Amino acid sequence: MTVLSPGTRPGPPADDRGVPTVTELRLSAFRSHRGAVFPLGPVTLFAGASGSGKSSVLEVYDALARLGGGAELGAVFRDPAGCVPERAGPDAEGRRGFRIGCTVEGPAGPVRLDLAVQAEPELRIVGERLTCDGQTLLATALRDPGRSTVQAAWYTAGTAPVTRAPLPDDLLGTALLPLRVAGKTAGQVRVLAAAEQVVLALRSVFACDPQPSRMREPVARGDARLLSGCDNLAEVLRRTHHQCAKRHARLAAMVRSGCAGPVEALTVEELADGRVRAMVGRGGPWASPVGRLGDGELRYLALALVLLTGPGVLAMDTVAEVPAAMQALTVLADGFDRSLDGRQTRELVALAASVCAEGHIRLVGTVTDASASYARGVDGVAVVDLGP
């Protein structure tokens, strides 16, 4: 067990197979954070009082993930002015903004991505820097405020040391490099390797927030990939029951440990109208719909399902051209312990530690101080205490 404070490093990455992994988040200037550096391990839980900035950390991770997937800046930051640190005054041109970044470990080495975003008077990326081992591989800067582009320069190491070209100011330049760099020189190859490592790690993210009110109703059969709110829980359980017998059995055992009353099995009932609903087998012929479970029990069931499955079962944009063995899924769970009692929290933290130790899945979540006390006794779990 490790208890971390902002700026503390947990040591080398737990995974030594070269799987691209986000190992550090930087909130240099974002909402209530200034100069904050947060190392990430296989399981990282942020604790602290309300208003301490726990959710902001996950917001930055999710934003970087969406930008890495090609989303436009305006779709990612709906309230950019709210991301600017409080009391941050405008510069001489009336501009205000925020700065975020991350480090991705992998085959290319530790690669740093840093972004400077202008929130006012208009939203745009005004600076981006991609570095590896102290060498700048990509740098962008806003040269002409009247144009919706930034001037980019990336490392070439050919007859010309760098290549310069304009890039859109509303898209992540790093994600565009694989389309712009030919890979003909050693320098270009290095730029491509670093950019692809960052993009792969950022795209391997599933933001999960189970909504019990949506999980109680029967659902239509269709694409059995779990949604972020776990609305289609019943359809996914139907899939795991038929295709993932061992994982389904382990899930049933987890439910048995965290739900009230006897639990013999998790089954799915097909209704006359073609919809399906999840059922909890109570022994013998008795079964009850999961809709009868409490909010905490439903969230516990959904989070256990997420931890026991993988990208093929979750509704996320996977990188199909990269082998699964070279991808590490990161689950983002803001309010990981919401509605859970102490027993359920302990069971889920233990499950997360066990599953994430295998290296194919990671968890970054926020918890209350009370739940953090349960996590502090679990090997492989890092608790970052943000204080009051």
mmCIF file of C-alpha atoms in Angstrom:
data_model
loop_
_atom_site.group_PDB
_atom_site.id
_atom_site.type_symbol
_atom_site.label_atom_id
_atom_site.label_comp_id
_atom_site.label_asym_id
_atom_site.label_seq_id
_atom_site.Cartn_x
_atom_site.Cartn_y
_atom_site.Cartn_z
ATOM 1 C CA MET A 1 0.000 0.000 0.000
ATOM 2 C CA THR A 2 1.236 3.485 -0.872
ATOM 3 C CA VAL A 3 -0.109 6.810 0.333
ATOM 4 C CA LEU A 4 0.920 9.601 -2.001
ATOM 5 C CA SER A 5 0.790 13.345 -1.891
ATOM 6 C CA PRO A 6 0.785 15.553 -4.992
ATOM 7 C CA GLY A 7 4.230 15.482 -6.609
ATOM 8 C CA THR A 8 5.299 12.143 -5.101
ATOM 9 C CA ARG A 9 6.501 9.462 -7.521
ATOM 10 C CA PRO A 10 5.594 5.787 -6.931
ATOM 11 C CA GLY A 11 8.686 4.396 -8.683
ATOM 12 C CA PRO A 12 8.875 2.675 -12.080
ATOM 13 C CA PRO A 13 5.731 1.487 -13.873
ATOM 14 C CA ALA A 14 4.334 -1.803 -12.647
ATOM 15 C CA ASP A 15 4.076 -3.143 -16.190
ATOM 16 C CA ASP A 16 7.476 -4.048 -17.662
ATOM 17 C CA ARG A 17 6.295 -5.349 -21.057
ATOM 18 C CA GLY A 18 6.325 -2.015 -22.824
ATOM 19 C CA VAL A 19 2.557 -1.532 -22.943
ATOM 20 C CA PRO A 20 1.856 2.211 -23.460
ATOM 21 C CA THR A 21 0.519 3.518 -20.155
ATOM 22 C CA VAL A 22 -0.280 6.949 -18.728
ATOM 23 C CA THR A 23 1.886 7.122 -15.595
ATOM 24 C CA GLU A 24 1.530 10.792 -14.697
ATOM 25 C CA LEU A 25 -1.016 13.596 -14.959
ATOM 26 C CA ARG A 26 -0.075 17.261 -14.723
ATOM 27 C CA LEU A 27 -2.570 19.954 -13.831
ATOM 28 C CA SER A 28 -0.180 22.867 -14.187
ATOM 29 C CA ALA A 29 -3.019 25.381 -14.098
ATOM 30 C CA PHE A 30 -6.524 23.896 -14.098
ATOM 31 C CA ARG A 31 -9.490 24.845 -11.895
ATOM 32 C CA SER A 32 -8.249 24.702 -8.270
ATOM 33 C CA HIS A 33 -4.919 23.059 -9.180
ATOM 34 C CA ARG A 34 -1.641 24.854 -9.817
ATOM 35 C CA GLY A 35 1.624 23.025 -10.433
ATOM 36 C CA ALA A 36 0.055 19.672 -9.479
ATOM 37 C CA VAL A 37 1.784 16.454 -10.570
ATOM 38 C CA PHE A 38 0.034 13.143 -9.922
ATOM 39 C CA PRO A 39 1.766 9.794 -10.548
ATOM 40 C CA LEU A 40 -0.549 6.941 -11.527
ATOM 41 C CA GLY A 41 -0.132 3.280 -10.644
ATOM 42 C CA PRO A 42 -2.215 0.186 -11.506
ATOM 43 C CA VAL A 43 -4.908 1.376 -9.061
ATOM 44 C CA THR A 44 -4.922 5.056 -8.077
ATOM 45 C CA LEU A 45 -7.670 6.489 -5.879
ATOM 46 C CA PHE A 46 -7.957 10.217 -5.179
ATOM 47 C CA ALA A 47 -9.378 11.139 -1.786
ATOM 48 C CA GLY A 48 -10.161 14.427 -0.122
ATOM 49 C CA ALA A 49 -12.906 16.707 1.054
ATOM 50 C CA SER A 50 -15.553 18.087 -1.262
ATOM 51 C CA GLY A 51 -13.982 20.857 -3.327
ATOM 52 C CA SER A 52 -10.447 19.495 -3.029
ATOM 53 C CA GLY A 53 -10.225 18.885 -6.784
ATOM 54 C CA LYS A 54 -10.628 15.101 -7.008
ATOM 55 C CA SER A 55 -13.020 15.199 -9.948
ATOM 56 C CA SER A 56 -10.848 17.734 -11.769
ATOM 57 C CA VAL A 57 -8.056 15.176 -12.013
ATOM 58 C CA LEU A 58 -10.313 12.653 -13.742
ATOM 59 C CA GLU A 59 -11.785 15.428 -15.894
ATOM 60 C CA VAL A 60 -8.299 16.177 -17.246
ATOM 61 C CA TYR A 61 -7.578 12.501 -17.912
ATOM 62 C CA ASP A 62 -10.884 12.101 -19.770
ATOM 63 C CA ALA A 63 -10.284 15.306 -21.742
ATOM 64 C CA LEU A 64 -6.831 14.172 -22.863
ATOM 65 C CA ALA A 65 -8.276 10.782 -23.802
ATOM 66 C CA ARG A 66 -10.966 12.344 -25.961
ATOM 67 C CA LEU A 67 -8.502 14.709 -27.630
ATOM 68 C CA GLY A 68 -6.241 11.729 -28.297
ATOM 69 C CA GLY A 69 -9.168 10.062 -30.024
ATOM 70 C CA GLY A 70 -9.603 13.009 -32.388
ATOM 71 C CA ALA A 71 -12.365 14.983 -30.640
ATOM 72 C CA GLU A 72 -12.541 18.723 -31.247
ATOM 73 C CA LEU A 73 -11.586 21.027 -28.409
ATOM 74 C CA GLY A 74 -15.053 22.578 -28.123
ATOM 75 C CA ALA A 75 -16.691 19.181 -27.731
ATOM 76 C CA VAL A 76 -14.306 18.289 -24.912
ATOM 77 C CA PHE A 77 -14.426 21.533 -22.909
ATOM 78 C CA ARG A 78 -18.041 22.718 -22.813
ATOM 79 C CA ASP A 79 -17.269 25.350 -20.147
ATOM 80 C CA PRO A 80 -13.681 26.389 -20.858
ATOM 81 C CA ALA A 81 -13.864 29.522 -18.710
ATOM 82 C CA GLY A 82 -14.659 27.295 -15.729
ATOM 83 C CA CYS A 83 -11.392 25.417 -16.282
ATOM 84 C CA VAL A 84 -9.297 28.545 -15.807
ATOM 85 C CA PRO A 85 -7.798 28.764 -12.298
ATOM 86 C CA GLU A 86 -9.758 31.068 -10.041
ATOM 87 C CA ARG A 87 -8.361 34.594 -9.807
ATOM 88 C CA ALA A 88 -6.238 34.068 -12.925
ATOM 89 C CA GLY A 89 -6.219 37.459 -14.608
ATOM 90 C CA PRO A 90 -6.060 38.093 -18.353
ATOM 91 C CA ASP A 91 -2.844 39.050 -20.115
ATOM 92 C CA ALA A 92 -2.315 42.287 -22.007
ATOM 93 C CA GLU A 93 -4.415 40.966 -24.926
ATOM 94 C CA GLY A 94 -7.273 39.889 -22.642
ATOM 95 C CA ARG A 95 -6.483 36.176 -22.911
ATOM 96 C CA ARG A 96 -6.976 33.596 -20.148
ATOM 97 C CA GLY A 97 -6.456 29.846 -20.251
ATOM 98 C CA PHE A 98 -5.302 26.656 -18.579
ATOM 99 C CA ARG A 99 -2.458 24.136 -18.892
ATOM 100 C CA ILE A 100 -2.583 20.339 -18.593
ATOM 101 C CA GLY A 101 -0.415 17.390 -19.568
ATOM 102 C CA CYS A 102 0.576 13.772 -19.035
ATOM 103 C CA THR A 103 3.464 11.328 -19.318
ATOM 104 C CA VAL A 104 3.126 8.044 -21.180
ATOM 105 C CA GLU A 105 5.574 5.210 -20.558
ATOM 106 C CA GLY A 106 6.120 2.603 -23.261
ATOM 107 C CA PRO A 107 8.520 1.231 -25.891
ATOM 108 C CA ALA A 108 9.513 4.749 -26.999
ATOM 109 C CA GLY A 109 10.475 5.678 -23.436
ATOM 110 C CA PRO A 110 8.801 8.279 -21.211
ATOM 111 C CA VAL A 111 6.952 10.696 -23.510
ATOM 112 C CA ARG A 112 5.588 13.978 -22.149
ATOM 113 C CA LEU A 113 2.598 15.763 -23.653
ATOM 114 C CA ASP A 114 1.862 19.319 -22.478
ATOM 115 C CA LEU A 115 -0.977 21.557 -23.642
ATOM 116 C CA ALA A 116 -1.663 25.250 -23.227
ATOM 117 C CA VAL A 117 -5.307 26.034 -23.960
ATOM 118 C CA GLN A 118 -6.742 29.513 -24.398
ATOM 119 C CA ALA A 119 -10.249 29.702 -22.936
ATOM 120 C CA GLU A 120 -10.952 33.393 -23.536
ATOM 121 C CA PRO A 121 -11.671 35.308 -25.678
ATOM 122 C CA GLU A 122 -12.043 32.162 -27.789
ATOM 123 C CA LEU A 123 -11.253 28.506 -27.184
ATOM 124 C CA ARG A 124 -8.131 27.231 -28.951
ATOM 125 C CA ILE A 125 -4.933 25.288 -28.380
ATOM 126 C CA VAL A 126 -2.178 27.916 -28.292
ATOM 127 C CA GLY A 127 0.723 25.632 -27.460
ATOM 128 C CA GLU A 128 1.524 21.921 -27.540
ATOM 129 C CA ARG A 129 4.786 20.190 -26.764
ATOM 130 C CA LEU A 130 5.731 16.531 -27.183
ATOM 131 C CA THR A 131 9.067 15.565 -25.644
ATOM 132 C CA CYS A 132 11.003 12.372 -24.974
ATOM 133 C CA ASP A 133 14.171 12.136 -22.875
ATOM 134 C CA GLY A 134 14.446 15.905 -22.894
ATOM 135 C CA GLN A 135 14.246 16.217 -26.685
ATOM 136 C CA THR A 136 11.425 18.201 -28.240
ATOM 137 C CA LEU A 137 9.709 16.131 -30.934
ATOM 138 C CA LEU A 138 6.758 18.462 -31.601
ATOM 139 C CA ALA A 139 6.153 22.076 -30.679
ATOM 140 C CA THR A 140 3.262 24.297 -31.725
ATOM 141 C CA ALA A 141 2.611 27.979 -31.125
ATOM 142 C CA LEU A 142 -0.060 30.500 -32.028
ATOM 143 C CA ARG A 143 1.577 32.964 -34.413
ATOM 144 C CA ASP A 144 -1.420 34.711 -35.968
ATOM 145 C CA PRO A 145 -4.499 35.120 -33.705
ATOM 146 C CA GLY A 146 -6.550 35.930 -36.796
ATOM 147 C CA ARG A 147 -6.150 32.401 -38.179
ATOM 148 C CA SER A 148 -7.580 29.159 -36.804
ATOM 149 C CA THR A 149 -4.206 27.416 -37.004
ATOM 150 C CA VAL A 150 -1.024 27.073 -35.003
ATOM 151 C CA GLN A 151 2.473 26.851 -36.404
ATOM 152 C CA ALA A 152 3.885 23.370 -35.788
ATOM 153 C CA ALA A 153 7.469 22.145 -35.962
ATOM 154 C CA TRP A 154 8.386 18.495 -35.583
ATOM 155 C CA TYR A 155 11.736 16.778 -35.418
ATOM 156 C CA THR A 156 13.060 15.431 -38.718
ATOM 157 C CA ALA A 157 16.824 14.845 -38.374
ATOM 158 C CA GLY A 158 17.143 14.752 -42.139
ATOM 159 C CA THR A 159 18.528 17.383 -44.477
ATOM 160 C CA ALA A 160 16.386 19.812 -42.476
ATOM 161 C CA PRO A 161 16.376 19.460 -38.665
ATOM 162 C CA VAL A 162 12.639 20.181 -38.368
ATOM 163 C CA THR A 163 9.544 20.248 -40.567
ATOM 164 C CA ARG A 164 7.188 23.204 -40.233
ATOM 165 C CA ALA A 165 3.525 23.279 -41.161
ATOM 166 C CA PRO A 166 0.238 24.739 -39.898
ATOM 167 C CA LEU A 167 -2.094 22.546 -37.832
ATOM 168 C CA PRO A 168 -5.687 23.209 -36.684
ATOM 169 C CA ASP A 169 -5.959 25.005 -33.340
ATOM 170 C CA ASP A 170 -8.930 22.882 -32.196
ATOM 171 C CA LEU A 171 -7.358 19.422 -32.537
ATOM 172 C CA LEU A 172 -4.539 17.664 -30.714
ATOM 173 C CA GLY A 173 -1.478 17.935 -32.941
ATOM 174 C CA THR A 174 0.049 14.754 -31.542
ATOM 175 C CA ALA A 175 -2.943 12.771 -32.804
ATOM 176 C CA LEU A 176 -2.478 14.255 -36.285
ATOM 177 C CA LEU A 177 1.214 13.405 -36.617
ATOM 178 C CA PRO A 178 0.712 9.814 -37.896
ATOM 179 C CA LEU A 179 -1.112 11.381 -40.864
ATOM 180 C CA ARG A 180 1.525 14.048 -41.494
ATOM 181 C CA VAL A 181 4.879 12.365 -40.833
ATOM 182 C CA ALA A 182 6.293 10.087 -43.524
ATOM 183 C CA GLY A 183 8.679 8.140 -41.311
ATOM 184 C CA LYS A 184 11.538 8.296 -43.845
ATOM 185 C CA THR A 185 14.268 9.456 -41.463
ATOM 186 C CA ALA A 186 15.362 8.214 -38.047
ATOM 187 C CA GLY A 187 14.004 11.432 -36.556
ATOM 188 C CA GLN A 188 10.618 10.997 -38.163
ATOM 189 C CA VAL A 189 10.458 7.403 -36.988
ATOM 190 C CA ARG A 190 11.104 8.572 -33.445
ATOM 191 C CA VAL A 191 8.398 11.229 -33.699
ATOM 192 C CA LEU A 192 5.911 8.655 -34.984
ATOM 193 C CA ALA A 193 6.763 6.151 -32.253
ATOM 194 C CA ALA A 194 6.287 8.769 -29.529
ATOM 195 C CA ALA A 195 3.042 10.138 -30.975
ATOM 196 C CA GLU A 196 1.529 6.692 -31.521
ATOM 197 C CA GLN A 197 2.491 5.644 -27.985
ATOM 198 C CA VAL A 198 0.683 8.645 -26.513
ATOM 199 C CA VAL A 199 -2.396 8.257 -28.711
ATOM 200 C CA LEU A 200 -2.666 4.521 -27.997
ATOM 201 C CA ALA A 201 -2.483 5.050 -24.227
ATOM 202 C CA LEU A 202 -4.997 7.894 -24.271
ATOM 203 C CA ARG A 203 -7.498 6.057 -26.452
ATOM 204 C CA SER A 204 -7.459 3.002 -24.157
ATOM 205 C CA VAL A 205 -9.804 4.662 -21.651
ATOM 206 C CA PHE A 206 -13.314 3.819 -20.456
ATOM 207 C CA ALA A 207 -15.050 6.428 -18.312
ATOM 208 C CA CYS A 208 -17.618 4.593 -16.206
ATOM 209 C CA ASP A 209 -20.437 6.030 -14.087
ATOM 210 C CA PRO A 210 -23.142 3.386 -13.459
ATOM 211 C CA GLN A 211 -26.646 4.878 -13.263
ATOM 212 C CA PRO A 212 -28.924 2.580 -11.212
ATOM 213 C CA SER A 213 -32.103 4.289 -12.443
ATOM 214 C CA ARG A 214 -31.252 3.240 -16.011
ATOM 215 C CA MET A 215 -30.101 -0.270 -15.116
ATOM 216 C CA ARG A 216 -33.407 -1.451 -13.656
ATOM 217 C CA GLU A 217 -35.425 -1.527 -16.859
ATOM 218 C CA PRO A 218 -35.417 -4.371 -19.428
ATOM 219 C CA VAL A 219 -33.402 -3.534 -22.536
ATOM 220 C CA ALA A 220 -33.607 -4.389 -26.201
ATOM 221 C CA ARG A 221 -31.186 -6.887 -27.616
ATOM 222 C CA GLY A 222 -28.475 -5.352 -29.742
ATOM 223 C CA ASP A 223 -24.796 -4.447 -29.555
ATOM 224 C CA ALA A 224 -23.820 -6.080 -26.268
ATOM 225 C CA ARG A 225 -21.071 -3.616 -25.376
ATOM 226 C CA LEU A 226 -21.432 -2.000 -21.978
ATOM 227 C CA LEU A 227 -22.316 1.696 -22.079
ATOM 228 C CA SER A 228 -20.650 4.213 -19.790
ATOM 229 C CA GLY A 229 -23.780 4.492 -17.637
ATOM 230 C CA CYS A 230 -24.267 0.688 -17.725
ATOM 231 C CA ASP A 231 -27.800 1.196 -19.071
ATOM 232 C CA ASN A 232 -27.645 -2.046 -21.058
ATOM 233 C CA LEU A 233 -26.411 -4.193 -18.169
ATOM 234 C CA ALA A 234 -28.897 -7.002 -18.895
ATOM 235 C CA GLU A 235 -27.811 -7.414 -22.520
ATOM 236 C CA VAL A 236 -24.129 -7.492 -21.529
ATOM 237 C CA LEU A 237 -24.819 -10.107 -18.838
ATOM 238 C CA ARG A 238 -26.552 -12.214 -21.485
ATOM 239 C CA ARG A 239 -23.373 -12.022 -23.552
ATOM 240 C CA THR A 240 -20.971 -12.823 -20.710
ATOM 241 C CA HIS A 241 -23.161 -15.726 -19.570
ATOM 242 C CA HIS A 242 -22.835 -17.385 -22.991
ATOM 243 C CA GLN A 243 -19.344 -16.284 -24.058
ATOM 244 C CA CYS A 244 -17.277 -15.727 -20.890
ATOM 245 C CA ALA A 245 -18.293 -18.514 -18.513
ATOM 246 C CA LYS A 246 -15.323 -18.167 -16.148
ATOM 247 C CA ARG A 247 -15.603 -14.391 -15.846
ATOM 248 C CA HIS A 248 -19.366 -14.643 -15.456
ATOM 249 C CA ALA A 249 -18.938 -17.158 -12.634
ATOM 250 C CA ARG A 250 -16.430 -14.848 -10.942
ATOM 251 C CA LEU A 251 -18.874 -11.964 -11.292
ATOM 252 C CA ALA A 252 -21.613 -14.042 -9.663
ATOM 253 C CA ALA A 253 -19.245 -14.766 -6.775
ATOM 254 C CA MET A 254 -18.573 -11.040 -6.384
ATOM 255 C CA VAL A 255 -22.305 -10.306 -6.328
ATOM 256 C CA ARG A 256 -22.727 -12.999 -3.697
ATOM 257 C CA SER A 257 -20.191 -11.180 -1.521
ATOM 258 C CA GLY A 258 -21.626 -7.702 -1.967
ATOM 259 C CA CYS A 259 -25.418 -8.063 -2.179
ATOM 260 C CA ALA A 260 -27.980 -8.855 0.487
ATOM 261 C CA GLY A 261 -29.715 -12.218 0.568
ATOM 262 C CA PRO A 262 -28.707 -15.466 -1.121
ATOM 263 C CA VAL A 263 -27.196 -15.221 -4.612
ATOM 264 C CA GLU A 264 -26.823 -18.481 -6.495
ATOM 265 C CA ALA A 265 -26.442 -17.159 -10.042
ATOM 266 C CA LEU A 266 -26.783 -14.240 -12.418
ATOM 267 C CA THR A 267 -29.151 -15.016 -15.273
ATOM 268 C CA VAL A 268 -31.040 -13.187 -18.009
ATOM 269 C CA GLU A 269 -34.729 -13.559 -18.798
ATOM 270 C CA GLU A 270 -35.976 -13.005 -22.343
ATOM 271 C CA LEU A 271 -39.355 -11.275 -22.353
ATOM 272 C CA ALA A 272 -42.205 -11.735 -24.818
ATOM 273 C CA ASP A 273 -41.572 -8.320 -26.414
ATOM 274 C CA GLY A 274 -37.979 -9.298 -27.312
ATOM 275 C CA ARG A 275 -36.323 -7.386 -24.509
ATOM 276 C CA VAL A 276 -34.156 -8.939 -21.801
ATOM 277 C CA ARG A 277 -33.828 -8.278 -18.105
ATOM 278 C CA ALA A 278 -31.175 -9.383 -15.643
ATOM 279 C CA MET A 279 -32.135 -11.727 -12.831
ATOM 280 C CA VAL A 280 -30.537 -12.774 -9.560
ATOM 281 C CA GLY A 281 -30.979 -16.479 -8.828
ATOM 282 C CA ARG A 282 -31.898 -16.861 -5.172
ATOM 283 C CA GLY A 283 -31.734 -20.661 -5.023
ATOM 284 C CA GLY A 284 -33.961 -23.352 -6.492
ATOM 285 C CA PRO A 285 -36.648 -21.918 -8.766
ATOM 286 C CA TRP A 286 -36.546 -18.496 -7.109
ATOM 287 C CA ALA A 287 -35.123 -15.516 -8.954
ATOM 288 C CA SER A 288 -35.688 -11.770 -8.694
ATOM 289 C CA PRO A 289 -35.050 -8.971 -11.217
ATOM 290 C CA VAL A 290 -31.948 -6.876 -10.583
ATOM 291 C CA GLY A 291 -34.351 -3.937 -10.531
ATOM 292 C CA ARG A 292 -35.148 -4.948 -6.966
ATOM 293 C CA LEU A 293 -31.557 -4.353 -5.896
ATOM 294 C CA GLY A 294 -30.602 -1.150 -4.136
ATOM 295 C CA ASP A 295 -28.605 1.611 -5.800
ATOM 296 C CA GLY A 296 -25.414 0.537 -4.053
ATOM 297 C CA GLU A 297 -25.896 -3.097 -5.070
ATOM 298 C CA LEU A 298 -26.466 -2.121 -8.707
ATOM 299 C CA ARG A 299 -23.393 0.122 -8.824
ATOM 300 C CA TYR A 300 -21.368 -2.634 -7.146
ATOM 301 C CA LEU A 301 -22.551 -5.161 -9.755
ATOM 302 C CA ALA A 302 -21.797 -2.822 -12.662
ATOM 303 C CA LEU A 303 -18.313 -1.844 -11.472
ATOM 304 C CA ALA A 304 -17.413 -5.475 -10.824
ATOM 305 C CA LEU A 305 -18.560 -6.301 -14.368
ATOM 306 C CA VAL A 306 -16.356 -3.538 -15.808
ATOM 307 C CA LEU A 307 -13.291 -4.717 -13.885
ATOM 308 C CA LEU A 308 -13.792 -8.334 -14.920
ATOM 309 C CA THR A 309 -14.295 -7.653 -18.638
ATOM 310 C CA GLY A 310 -12.194 -5.755 -21.183
ATOM 311 C CA PRO A 311 -12.290 -3.498 -24.246
ATOM 312 C CA GLY A 312 -14.160 -6.120 -26.285
ATOM 313 C CA VAL A 313 -17.113 -5.899 -23.888
ATOM 314 C CA LEU A 314 -16.995 -2.155 -23.170
ATOM 315 C CA ALA A 315 -18.380 0.503 -25.512
ATOM 316 C CA MET A 316 -15.102 2.235 -26.303
ATOM 317 C CA ASP A 317 -13.114 3.132 -29.397
ATOM 318 C CA THR A 318 -10.441 0.440 -29.410
ATOM 319 C CA VAL A 319 -7.357 0.581 -31.626
ATOM 320 C CA ALA A 320 -8.100 -2.417 -33.823
ATOM 321 C CA GLU A 321 -4.750 -2.440 -35.599
ATOM 322 C CA VAL A 322 -2.834 -2.896 -32.318
ATOM 323 C CA PRO A 323 -2.803 -6.359 -30.647
ATOM 324 C CA ALA A 324 -4.753 -6.549 -27.395
ATOM 325 C CA ALA A 325 -1.564 -7.608 -25.576
ATOM 326 C CA MET A 326 -0.111 -4.174 -26.350
ATOM 327 C CA GLN A 327 -3.043 -2.248 -24.878
ATOM 328 C CA ALA A 328 -3.775 -1.554 -21.229
ATOM 329 C CA LEU A 329 -7.340 -0.425 -20.560
ATOM 330 C CA THR A 330 -7.759 2.361 -18.001
ATOM 331 C CA VAL A 331 -11.115 2.667 -16.233
ATOM 332 C CA LEU A 332 -12.010 6.145 -14.969
ATOM 333 C CA ALA A 333 -14.536 6.053 -12.132
ATOM 334 C CA ASP A 334 -15.427 9.376 -10.561
ATOM 335 C CA GLY A 335 -17.276 8.591 -7.348
ATOM 336 C CA PHE A 336 -16.041 4.994 -7.367
ATOM 337 C CA ASP A 337 -17.617 4.357 -3.940
ATOM 338 C CA ARG A 338 -20.839 6.314 -4.458
ATOM 339 C CA SER A 339 -23.817 4.590 -2.743
ATOM 340 C CA LEU A 340 -21.578 1.684 -1.618
ATOM 341 C CA ASP A 341 -21.305 0.487 1.967
ATOM 342 C CA GLY A 342 -18.003 -0.432 3.584
ATOM 343 C CA ARG A 343 -18.216 -4.121 2.706
ATOM 344 C CA GLN A 344 -18.904 -3.410 -0.959
ATOM 345 C CA THR A 345 -16.079 -0.886 -1.143
ATOM 346 C CA ARG A 346 -13.597 -3.327 0.388
ATOM 347 C CA GLU A 347 -14.635 -6.082 -2.035
ATOM 348 C CA LEU A 348 -14.344 -3.829 -5.097
ATOM 349 C CA VAL A 349 -10.975 -2.393 -4.061
ATOM 350 C CA ALA A 350 -9.650 -5.916 -3.504
ATOM 351 C CA LEU A 351 -10.988 -6.994 -6.903
ATOM 352 C CA ALA A 352 -9.402 -3.969 -8.591
ATOM 353 C CA ALA A 353 -6.037 -4.692 -6.974
ATOM 354 C CA SER A 354 -6.175 -8.328 -8.067
ATOM 355 C CA VAL A 355 -7.272 -7.655 -11.649
ATOM 356 C CA CYS A 356 -5.011 -4.653 -12.222
ATOM 357 C CA ALA A 357 -1.963 -6.554 -10.945
ATOM 358 C CA GLU A 358 -2.194 -8.635 -14.137
ATOM 359 C CA GLY A 359 -1.273 -5.540 -16.170
ATOM 360 C CA HIS A 360 -4.079 -5.421 -18.738
ATOM 361 C CA ILE A 361 -6.370 -3.036 -16.875
ATOM 362 C CA ARG A 362 -5.823 0.003 -14.660
ATOM 363 C CA LEU A 363 -8.178 2.014 -12.469
ATOM 364 C CA VAL A 364 -8.205 5.704 -11.640
ATOM 365 C CA GLY A 365 -11.037 6.770 -9.358
ATOM 366 C CA THR A 366 -12.180 9.168 -6.688
ATOM 367 C CA VAL A 367 -13.391 8.103 -3.245
ATOM 368 C CA THR A 368 -14.458 9.625 0.033
ATOM 369 C CA ASP A 369 -12.054 9.795 2.952
ATOM 370 C CA ALA A 370 -13.960 6.964 4.635
ATOM 371 C CA SER A 371 -13.494 4.654 1.661
ATOM 372 C CA ALA A 372 -9.841 5.673 1.359
ATOM 373 C CA SER A 373 -9.283 4.115 4.769
ATOM 374 C CA TYR A 374 -10.333 0.730 3.350
ATOM 375 C CA ALA A 375 -7.965 1.117 0.385
ATOM 376 C CA ARG A 376 -4.933 2.012 2.464
ATOM 377 C CA GLY A 377 -4.511 -1.595 3.557
ATOM 378 C CA VAL A 378 -4.527 -3.126 0.076
ATOM 379 C CA ASP A 379 -1.302 -3.970 -1.762
ATOM 380 C CA GLY A 380 -1.041 -2.444 -5.227
ATOM 381 C CA VAL A 381 -3.394 0.459 -4.430
ATOM 382 C CA ALA A 382 -2.108 4.051 -4.305
ATOM 383 C CA VAL A 383 -4.171 6.622 -2.393
ATOM 384 C CA VAL A 384 -3.570 10.270 -3.292
ATOM 385 C CA ASP A 385 -4.832 12.469 -0.461
ATOM 386 C CA LEU A 386 -5.719 15.934 -1.761
ATOM 387 C CA GLY A 387 -6.499 17.192 1.720
ATOM 388 C CA PRO A 388 -9.171 19.715 2.644
#
